[in-house]
C-alpha cells in the first residue's frame, strides 16, 4: 500500500496491490458420531453374562461402521 501526494492539489492517492491467492484446500475424513454409537450399542442389548468376545467384537465393529460420518475440513494456510 502506497500513499502518493499529488503536486497539483492537496489530495492524496492510495495504491493497493492485491495478490492472487490460491483457493483453500478441503479434505474429507471419516469420524465417529459417538451419540449414534451409544444409541446403537444400547439398541443391541448386550448381555454380559453369555456373550463371548468374538461376538462382542463383531457387534462393536458393526455399530462403529454404522455410526461413521464423513466430515469436510478446510486446510488453513500456514501463517508467516
Tab-separated table of C-alpha atoms in Angstrom:
chain	number	residue	atom	x	y	z
A	1	UNK	CA	0.000	0.000	0.000
A	2	UNK	CA	1.415	3.361	-1.024
A	3	UNK	CA	0.252	6.921	-0.383
A	4	UNK	CA	1.055	9.328	-3.214
A	5	UNK	CA	0.837	13.097	-2.756
A	6	UNK	CA	-0.456	14.986	-5.733
A	7	UNK	CA	1.593	18.015	-6.756
A	8	UNK	CA	-1.392	19.774	-8.319
A	9	UNK	CA	-3.741	19.637	-5.343
A	10	UNK	CA	-3.706	18.668	-1.710
A	11	UNK	CA	-5.344	15.286	-2.374
A	12	UNK	CA	-3.619	12.007	-1.725
A	13	UNK	CA	-3.978	8.871	-3.764
A	14	UNK	CA	-3.834	5.386	-2.380
A	15	UNK	CA	-2.444	2.481	-4.428
A	16	UNK	CA	-3.081	-1.032	-3.237
A	17	UNK	CA	-1.590	-4.140	-4.788
A	18	UNK	CA	-3.700	-7.259	-4.403
A	19	UNK	CA	-2.080	-10.643	-4.770
A	20	UNK	CA	-3.906	-13.614	-6.159
A	21	UNK	CA	-4.472	-16.303	-3.591
A	22	UNK	CA	-4.933	-19.986	-4.098
A	23	UNK	CA	-8.294	-21.423	-3.148
A	24	UNK	CA	-8.452	-23.097	0.220
A	25	UNK	CA	-7.838	-26.808	0.285
A	26	UNK	CA	-10.611	-29.059	1.511
A	27	UNK	CA	-10.208	-32.617	2.631
A	28	UNK	CA	-12.668	-35.198	3.805
A	29	UNK	CA	-12.243	-37.669	6.606
A	30	UNK	CA	-14.299	-40.222	8.472
A	31	UNK	CA	-15.294	-39.553	12.059
A	32	UNK	CA	-17.398	-41.444	14.550
A	33	UNK	CA	-20.585	-39.882	15.852
A	34	UNK	CA	-20.392	-41.035	19.458
A	35	UNK	CA	-24.041	-40.237	20.225
A	36	UNK	CA	-25.162	-42.534	17.399
A	37	UNK	CA	-22.671	-45.177	18.525
A	38	UNK	CA	-24.053	-45.049	22.052
A	39	UNK	CA	-27.651	-45.338	20.787
A	40	UNK	CA	-26.858	-48.287	18.530
A	41	UNK	CA	-24.989	-50.080	21.332
A	42	UNK	CA	-27.988	-49.603	23.619
A	43	UNK	CA	-30.324	-50.980	20.925
A	44	UNK	CA	-28.120	-54.048	20.503
A	45	UNK	CA	-28.857	-55.074	24.071
A	46	UNK	CA	-25.592	-56.683	25.111
A	47	UNK	CA	-25.969	-59.475	27.622
A	48	UNK	CA	-22.732	-59.502	29.547
A	49	UNK	CA	-23.071	-62.942	31.089
A	50	UNK	CA	-23.459	-65.130	28.000
A	51	UNK	CA	-21.717	-63.236	25.139
A	52	UNK	CA	-18.287	-64.325	24.026
A	53	UNK	CA	-15.620	-61.871	22.943
A	54	UNK	CA	-15.741	-62.604	19.192
A	55	UNK	CA	-19.468	-61.819	19.010
A	56	UNK	CA	-18.941	-58.736	21.138
A	57	UNK	CA	-16.100	-57.573	18.890
A	58	UNK	CA	-18.205	-58.041	15.738
A	59	UNK	CA	-21.088	-56.171	17.341
A	60	UNK	CA	-18.844	-53.232	18.274
A	61	UNK	CA	-17.321	-53.120	14.768
A	62	UNK	CA	-20.785	-53.209	13.179
A	63	UNK	CA	-22.042	-50.387	15.399
A	64	UNK	CA	-18.916	-48.320	14.670
A	65	UNK	CA	-19.371	-48.723	10.912
A	66	UNK	CA	-22.999	-47.611	11.216
A	67	UNK	CA	-22.090	-44.514	13.222
A	68	UNK	CA	-19.334	-43.219	10.914
A	69	UNK	CA	-19.916	-39.899	9.179
A	70	UNK	CA	-17.878	-38.082	6.533
A	71	UNK	CA	-16.738	-34.596	7.519
A	72	UNK	CA	-15.071	-31.883	5.453
A	73	UNK	CA	-12.323	-29.680	6.844
A	74	UNK	CA	-10.673	-26.571	5.401
A	75	UNK	CA	-6.884	-26.504	5.481
A	76	UNK	CA	-5.667	-23.075	6.553
A	77	UNK	CA	-2.541	-21.599	5.052
A	78	UNK	CA	0.478	-21.545	7.364
A	79	UNK	CA	0.964	-18.140	8.957
A	80	UNK	CA	4.089	-16.204	8.101
